[in-house]
Short mmCIF file of C-alpha atoms in Angstrom, two decimals:
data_model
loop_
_atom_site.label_atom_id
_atom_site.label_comp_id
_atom_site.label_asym_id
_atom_site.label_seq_id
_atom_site.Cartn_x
_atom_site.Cartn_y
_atom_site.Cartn_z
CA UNK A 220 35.03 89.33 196.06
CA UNK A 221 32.05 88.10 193.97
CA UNK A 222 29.68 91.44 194.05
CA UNK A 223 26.60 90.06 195.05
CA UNK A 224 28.37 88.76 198.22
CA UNK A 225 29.52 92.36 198.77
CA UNK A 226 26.07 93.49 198.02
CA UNK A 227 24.90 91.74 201.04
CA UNK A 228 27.18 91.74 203.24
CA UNK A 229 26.89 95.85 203.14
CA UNK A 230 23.02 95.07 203.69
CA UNK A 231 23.57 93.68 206.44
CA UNK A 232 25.81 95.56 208.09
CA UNK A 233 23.64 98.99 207.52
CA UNK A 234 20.26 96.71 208.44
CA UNK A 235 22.01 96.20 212.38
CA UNK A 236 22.89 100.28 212.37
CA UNK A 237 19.53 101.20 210.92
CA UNK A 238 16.70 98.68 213.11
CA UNK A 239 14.13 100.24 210.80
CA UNK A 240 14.42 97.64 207.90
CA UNK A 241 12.42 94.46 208.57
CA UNK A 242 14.51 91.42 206.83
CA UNK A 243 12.25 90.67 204.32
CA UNK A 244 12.72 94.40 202.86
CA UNK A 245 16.12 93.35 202.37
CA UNK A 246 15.70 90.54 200.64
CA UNK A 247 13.25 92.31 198.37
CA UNK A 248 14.10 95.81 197.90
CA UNK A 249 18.41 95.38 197.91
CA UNK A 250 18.67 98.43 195.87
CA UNK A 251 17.41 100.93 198.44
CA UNK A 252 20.90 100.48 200.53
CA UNK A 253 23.64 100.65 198.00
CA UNK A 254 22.96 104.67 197.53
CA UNK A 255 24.19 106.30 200.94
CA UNK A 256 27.90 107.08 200.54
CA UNK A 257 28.15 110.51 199.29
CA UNK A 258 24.85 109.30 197.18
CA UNK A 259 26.62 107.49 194.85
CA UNK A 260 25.43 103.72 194.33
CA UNK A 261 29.35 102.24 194.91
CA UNK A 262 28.66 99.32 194.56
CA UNK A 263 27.02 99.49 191.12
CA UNK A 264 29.92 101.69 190.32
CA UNK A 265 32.33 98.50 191.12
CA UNK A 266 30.33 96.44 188.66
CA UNK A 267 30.18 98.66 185.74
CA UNK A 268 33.88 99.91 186.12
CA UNK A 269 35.11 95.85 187.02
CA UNK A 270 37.14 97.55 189.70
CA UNK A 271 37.51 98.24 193.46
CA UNK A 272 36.79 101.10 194.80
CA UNK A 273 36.94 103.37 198.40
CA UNK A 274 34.93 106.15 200.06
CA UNK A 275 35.94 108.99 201.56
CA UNK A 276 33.58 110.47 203.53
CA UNK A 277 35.33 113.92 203.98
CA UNK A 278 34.80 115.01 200.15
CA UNK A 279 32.06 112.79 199.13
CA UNK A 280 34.38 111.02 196.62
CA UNK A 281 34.12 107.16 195.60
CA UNK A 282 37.38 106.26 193.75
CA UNK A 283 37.68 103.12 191.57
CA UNK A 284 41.54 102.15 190.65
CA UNK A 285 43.63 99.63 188.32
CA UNK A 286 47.36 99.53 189.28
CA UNK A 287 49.23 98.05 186.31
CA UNK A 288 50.82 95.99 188.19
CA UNK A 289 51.24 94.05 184.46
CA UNK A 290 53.92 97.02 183.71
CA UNK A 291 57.64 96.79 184.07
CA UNK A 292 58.82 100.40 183.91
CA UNK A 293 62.80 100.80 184.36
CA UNK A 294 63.35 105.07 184.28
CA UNK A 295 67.02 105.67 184.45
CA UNK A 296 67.93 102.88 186.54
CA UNK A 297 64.50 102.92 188.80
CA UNK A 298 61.82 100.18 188.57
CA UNK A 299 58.63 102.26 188.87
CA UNK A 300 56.13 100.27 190.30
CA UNK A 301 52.20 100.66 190.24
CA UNK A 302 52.08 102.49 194.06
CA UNK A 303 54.81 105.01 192.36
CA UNK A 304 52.58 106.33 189.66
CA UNK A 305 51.55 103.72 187.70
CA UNK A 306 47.97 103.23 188.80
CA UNK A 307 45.01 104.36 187.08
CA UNK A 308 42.03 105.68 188.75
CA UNK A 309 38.66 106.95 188.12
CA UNK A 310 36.84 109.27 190.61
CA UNK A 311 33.21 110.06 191.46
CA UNK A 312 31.36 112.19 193.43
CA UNK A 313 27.63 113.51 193.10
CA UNK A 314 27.04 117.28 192.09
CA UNK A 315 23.76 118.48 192.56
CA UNK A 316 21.66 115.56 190.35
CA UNK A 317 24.51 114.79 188.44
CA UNK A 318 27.15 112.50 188.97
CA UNK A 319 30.78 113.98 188.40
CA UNK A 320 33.59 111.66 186.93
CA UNK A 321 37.51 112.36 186.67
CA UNK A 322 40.39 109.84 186.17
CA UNK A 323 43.87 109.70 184.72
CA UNK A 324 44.67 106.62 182.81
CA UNK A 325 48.17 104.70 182.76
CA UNK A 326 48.82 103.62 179.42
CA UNK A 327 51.87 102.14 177.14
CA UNK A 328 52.24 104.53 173.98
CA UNK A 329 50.56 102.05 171.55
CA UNK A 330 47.52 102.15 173.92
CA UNK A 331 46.73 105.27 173.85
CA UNK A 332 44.53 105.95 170.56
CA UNK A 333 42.13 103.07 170.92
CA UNK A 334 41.65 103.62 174.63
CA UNK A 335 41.08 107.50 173.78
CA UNK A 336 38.85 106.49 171.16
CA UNK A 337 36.35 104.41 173.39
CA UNK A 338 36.54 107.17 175.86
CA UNK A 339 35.38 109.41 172.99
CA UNK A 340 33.10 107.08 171.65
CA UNK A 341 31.75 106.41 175.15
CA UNK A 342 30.78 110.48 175.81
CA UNK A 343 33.53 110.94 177.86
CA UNK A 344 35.76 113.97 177.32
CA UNK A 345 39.71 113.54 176.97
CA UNK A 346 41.19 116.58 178.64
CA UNK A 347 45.09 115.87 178.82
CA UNK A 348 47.49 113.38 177.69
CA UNK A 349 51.43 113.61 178.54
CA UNK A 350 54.04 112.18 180.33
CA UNK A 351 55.34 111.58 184.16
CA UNK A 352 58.63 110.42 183.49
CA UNK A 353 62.18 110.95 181.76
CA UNK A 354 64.08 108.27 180.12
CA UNK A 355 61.66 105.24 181.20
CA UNK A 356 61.60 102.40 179.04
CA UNK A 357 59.03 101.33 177.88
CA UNK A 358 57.03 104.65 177.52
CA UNK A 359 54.35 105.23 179.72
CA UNK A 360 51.63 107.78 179.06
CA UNK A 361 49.25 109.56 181.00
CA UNK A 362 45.41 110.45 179.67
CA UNK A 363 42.85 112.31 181.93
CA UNK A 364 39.42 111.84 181.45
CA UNK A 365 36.29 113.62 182.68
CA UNK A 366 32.50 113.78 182.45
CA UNK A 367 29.25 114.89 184.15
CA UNK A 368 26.07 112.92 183.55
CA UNK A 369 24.12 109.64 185.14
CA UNK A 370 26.17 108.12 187.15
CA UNK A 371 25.31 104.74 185.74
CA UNK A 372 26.44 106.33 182.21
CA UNK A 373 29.45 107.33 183.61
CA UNK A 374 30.26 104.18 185.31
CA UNK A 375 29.68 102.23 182.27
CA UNK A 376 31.72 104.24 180.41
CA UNK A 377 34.43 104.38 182.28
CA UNK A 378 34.45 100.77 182.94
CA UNK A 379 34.69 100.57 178.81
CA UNK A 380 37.83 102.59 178.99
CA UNK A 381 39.45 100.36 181.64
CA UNK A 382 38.27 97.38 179.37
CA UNK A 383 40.40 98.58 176.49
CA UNK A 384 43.10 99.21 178.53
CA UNK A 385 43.25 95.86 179.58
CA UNK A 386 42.48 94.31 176.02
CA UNK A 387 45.25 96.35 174.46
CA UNK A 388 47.95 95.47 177.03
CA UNK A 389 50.87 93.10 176.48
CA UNK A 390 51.73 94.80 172.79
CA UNK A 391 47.85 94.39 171.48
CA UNK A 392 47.33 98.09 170.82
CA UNK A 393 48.40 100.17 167.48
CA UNK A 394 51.47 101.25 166.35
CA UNK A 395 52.09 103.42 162.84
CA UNK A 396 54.93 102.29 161.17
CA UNK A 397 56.18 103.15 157.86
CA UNK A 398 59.84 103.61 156.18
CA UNK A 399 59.79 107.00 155.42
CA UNK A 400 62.68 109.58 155.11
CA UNK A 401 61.97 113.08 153.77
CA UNK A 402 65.45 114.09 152.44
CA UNK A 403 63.81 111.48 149.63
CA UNK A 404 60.23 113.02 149.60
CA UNK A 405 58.24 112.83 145.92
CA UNK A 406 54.51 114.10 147.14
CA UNK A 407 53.20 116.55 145.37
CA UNK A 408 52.28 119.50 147.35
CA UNK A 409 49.54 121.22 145.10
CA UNK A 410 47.06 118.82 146.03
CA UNK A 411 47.89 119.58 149.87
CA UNK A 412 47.54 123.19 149.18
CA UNK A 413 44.44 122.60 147.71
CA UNK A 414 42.56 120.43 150.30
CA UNK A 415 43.74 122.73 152.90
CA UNK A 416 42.50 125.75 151.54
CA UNK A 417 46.22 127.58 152.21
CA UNK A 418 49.65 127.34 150.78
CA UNK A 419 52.66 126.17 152.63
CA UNK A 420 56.24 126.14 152.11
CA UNK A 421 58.61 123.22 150.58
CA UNK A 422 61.70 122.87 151.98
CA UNK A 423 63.95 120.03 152.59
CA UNK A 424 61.75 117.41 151.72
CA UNK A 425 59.07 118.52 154.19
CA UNK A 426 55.56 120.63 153.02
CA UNK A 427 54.54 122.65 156.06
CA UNK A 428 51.45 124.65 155.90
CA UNK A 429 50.82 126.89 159.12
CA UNK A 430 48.03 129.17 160.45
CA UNK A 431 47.78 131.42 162.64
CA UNK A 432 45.30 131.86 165.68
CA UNK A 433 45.07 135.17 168.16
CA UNK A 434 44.89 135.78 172.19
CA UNK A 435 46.07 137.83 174.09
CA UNK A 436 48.41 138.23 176.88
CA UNK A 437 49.07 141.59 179.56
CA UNK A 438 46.59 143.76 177.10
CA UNK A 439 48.91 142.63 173.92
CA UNK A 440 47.95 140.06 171.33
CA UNK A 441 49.55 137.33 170.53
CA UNK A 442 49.40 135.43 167.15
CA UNK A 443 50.85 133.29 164.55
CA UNK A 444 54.79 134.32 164.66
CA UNK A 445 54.53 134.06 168.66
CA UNK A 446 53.76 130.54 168.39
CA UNK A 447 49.39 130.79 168.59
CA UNK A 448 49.05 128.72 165.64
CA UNK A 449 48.28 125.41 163.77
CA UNK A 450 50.83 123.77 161.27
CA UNK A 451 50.84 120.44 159.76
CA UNK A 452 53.75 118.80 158.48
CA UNK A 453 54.28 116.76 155.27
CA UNK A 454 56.76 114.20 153.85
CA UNK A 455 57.19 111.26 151.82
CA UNK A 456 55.23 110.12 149.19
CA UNK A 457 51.67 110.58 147.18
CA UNK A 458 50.25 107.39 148.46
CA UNK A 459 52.69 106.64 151.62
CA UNK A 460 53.21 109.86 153.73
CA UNK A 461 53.57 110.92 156.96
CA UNK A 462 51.89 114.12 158.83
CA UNK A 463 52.84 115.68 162.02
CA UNK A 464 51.72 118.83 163.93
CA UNK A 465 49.83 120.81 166.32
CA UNK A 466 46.45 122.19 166.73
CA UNK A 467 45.90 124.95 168.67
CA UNK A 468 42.07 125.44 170.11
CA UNK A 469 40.47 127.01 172.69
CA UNK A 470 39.01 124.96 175.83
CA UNK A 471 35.49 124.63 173.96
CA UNK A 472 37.30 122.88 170.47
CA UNK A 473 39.31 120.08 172.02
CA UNK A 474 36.53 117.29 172.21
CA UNK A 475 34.91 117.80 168.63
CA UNK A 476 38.79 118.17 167.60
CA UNK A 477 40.01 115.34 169.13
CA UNK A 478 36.78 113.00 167.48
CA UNK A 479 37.56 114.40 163.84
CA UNK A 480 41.59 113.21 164.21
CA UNK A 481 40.44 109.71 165.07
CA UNK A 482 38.02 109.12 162.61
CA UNK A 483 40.13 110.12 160.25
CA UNK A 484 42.96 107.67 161.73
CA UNK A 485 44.92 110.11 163.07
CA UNK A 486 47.13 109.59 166.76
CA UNK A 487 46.82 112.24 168.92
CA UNK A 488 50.54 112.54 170.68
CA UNK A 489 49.78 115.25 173.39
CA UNK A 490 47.05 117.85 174.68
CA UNK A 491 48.72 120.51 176.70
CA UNK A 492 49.27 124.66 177.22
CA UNK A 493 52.37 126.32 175.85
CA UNK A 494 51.28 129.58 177.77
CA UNK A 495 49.45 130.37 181.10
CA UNK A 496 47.62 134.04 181.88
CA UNK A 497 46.37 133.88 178.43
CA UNK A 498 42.68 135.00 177.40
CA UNK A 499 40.91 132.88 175.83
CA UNK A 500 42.68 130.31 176.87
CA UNK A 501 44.46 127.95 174.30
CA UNK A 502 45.48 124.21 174.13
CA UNK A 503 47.82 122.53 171.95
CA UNK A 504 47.22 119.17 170.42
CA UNK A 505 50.25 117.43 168.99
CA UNK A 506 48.96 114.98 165.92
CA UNK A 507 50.98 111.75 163.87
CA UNK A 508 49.14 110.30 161.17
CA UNK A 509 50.32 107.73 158.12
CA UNK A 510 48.35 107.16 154.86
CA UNK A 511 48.30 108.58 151.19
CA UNK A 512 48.83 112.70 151.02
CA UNK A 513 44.99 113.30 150.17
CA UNK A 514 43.61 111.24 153.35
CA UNK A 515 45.76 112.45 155.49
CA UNK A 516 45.50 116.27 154.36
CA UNK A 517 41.85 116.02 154.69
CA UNK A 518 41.91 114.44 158.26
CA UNK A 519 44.00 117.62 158.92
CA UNK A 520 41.56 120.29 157.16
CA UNK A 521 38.45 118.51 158.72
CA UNK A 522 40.06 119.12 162.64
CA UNK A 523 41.51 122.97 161.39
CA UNK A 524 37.97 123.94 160.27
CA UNK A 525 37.47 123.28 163.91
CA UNK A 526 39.41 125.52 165.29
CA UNK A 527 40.07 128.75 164.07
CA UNK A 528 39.08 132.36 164.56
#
């Protein structure tokens, strides 16, 4: 429906309840109507975010939502269609004299990082990415988002994030590919070492460097050899390598984590727990990055110095 049409059409239905607006207010004050459900301006919310969107009036919550309909998802025999958990959505409601956003966007795999990185880049905060499914084909991922601010902001950014998803779809997103097999790795690891700021261990063709973090758990503490720690993973060559690992940050680290690993070109692969009851709490990011050693070590140091205790 073109949105000015909707745009008056509302008017006019709210003019008959209300009898106190005179027709020519309508005509010249429109934007005095849109703001009554929940006190969120919906429609303006429909024209930043490109989408559709419905009220309900029981929790004061106006939720845009994109089913990708464009997706054909096979998981183990069983076409999963947009109504069964492919749709992304974005949701709004007004707290206090900010506006409150939360969403969960449906994404193939090679989506992910630039649609994360306009959410980023956008002020929104990236809270959780993961999967719904086993064995579906192609991959599907999940990404929540969240923010608090004007709701015009939000809405704008938000509708930049459903942009992206729809100019990366169809196989237009990123993918990091590269031939490499560590049982035939030549880097160097000094240089690792060195960049990092702590040694790691060599071992079949893979430099791992790990450090540990601490929480604790029933009054004990948990740390490093309990699995509360960082470690990056190394193979492959000086100037074509590969780096994988985990990051693990409390609640207040993830955003100004997750900002450093993209400008320095590296995919985040997950944000999750491994633990629950813990205190402080602690999240796990799961990392993939290709480039030279130096790059990609320094990517890596930049997002540890982040996060430690």
């Amino acid at each position: 429906m073109n949105p000015e049409t909707d745009l008056f059409t509302t008017y006019l239905r709210r003019s008959v309840v209300a009898f106190s607006f005179s027709v020519t207010s309508l005509v010249v004050c429109p934007a005095i109507s849109y703001a009554e459900e929940g006190g969120l301006d919906t429609a303006r919310i429909e024209q930043l975010t490109d989408l559709k969107g419905s009220y309900d009036a029981k929790e004061g919550v106006f939720t845009v939502r994109y089913p990708r309909n464009d997706l054909d998802v096979n998981a183990g025999g069983i076409h999963i269609t947009a109504p069964f958990g492919l749709t992304a959505w974005a949701a709004f409601t007004r707290t206090g004299s900010h506006v409150s956003v939360m969403g969960d966007m449906v994404m193939l795999e090679d989506q992910v990082n630039p649609v994360m990185s306009v959410a980023l880049e956008s002020g929104l905060q990236v809270t959780a990415l993961h999967n719904h499914f086993f064995w579906e084909t192609p991959r599907v991922m999940f990404m929540h988002i969240g923010g608090m601010g004007a709701e015009e902001d939000l809405a704008r950014a938000v509708g930049k994030v459903f942009a992206k998803i729809k100019e990366t779809a169809g196989g237009r997103g990123e993918v990091l590919r590269s031939q490499i097999d560590p049982a035939k790795t030549t880097l160097n690891p000094d240089p690792i070492a060195e960049i990092l700021g702590v040694k790691g261990d060599l071992a079949k063709g893979v430099y791992k460097v790990t450090v540990g973090r601490t929480t604790s758990m029933n009054g004990h503490d948990m740390g490093k050899s309990m699995g509360v720690n960082s470690w990056a993973a190394f193979a492959g060559g000086d100037d074509r390598a590969v780096v994988a690992g985990d990051i693990a940050m409390h609640e207040d680290e993830l955003q100004s984590v997750l900002k450093t690993l993209r400008a320095n070109r590296i995919d985040v692969v997950a944000i999750h727990n491994h633990m629950t009851g813990e205190s402080p709490r602690i999240l796990f990011l799961h990392y993939w990055g290709i480039g030279t050693s130096r790059d990609l070590a320094t990517g890596v140091k930049a997002a540890f110095d982040l996060a430690h205790d």
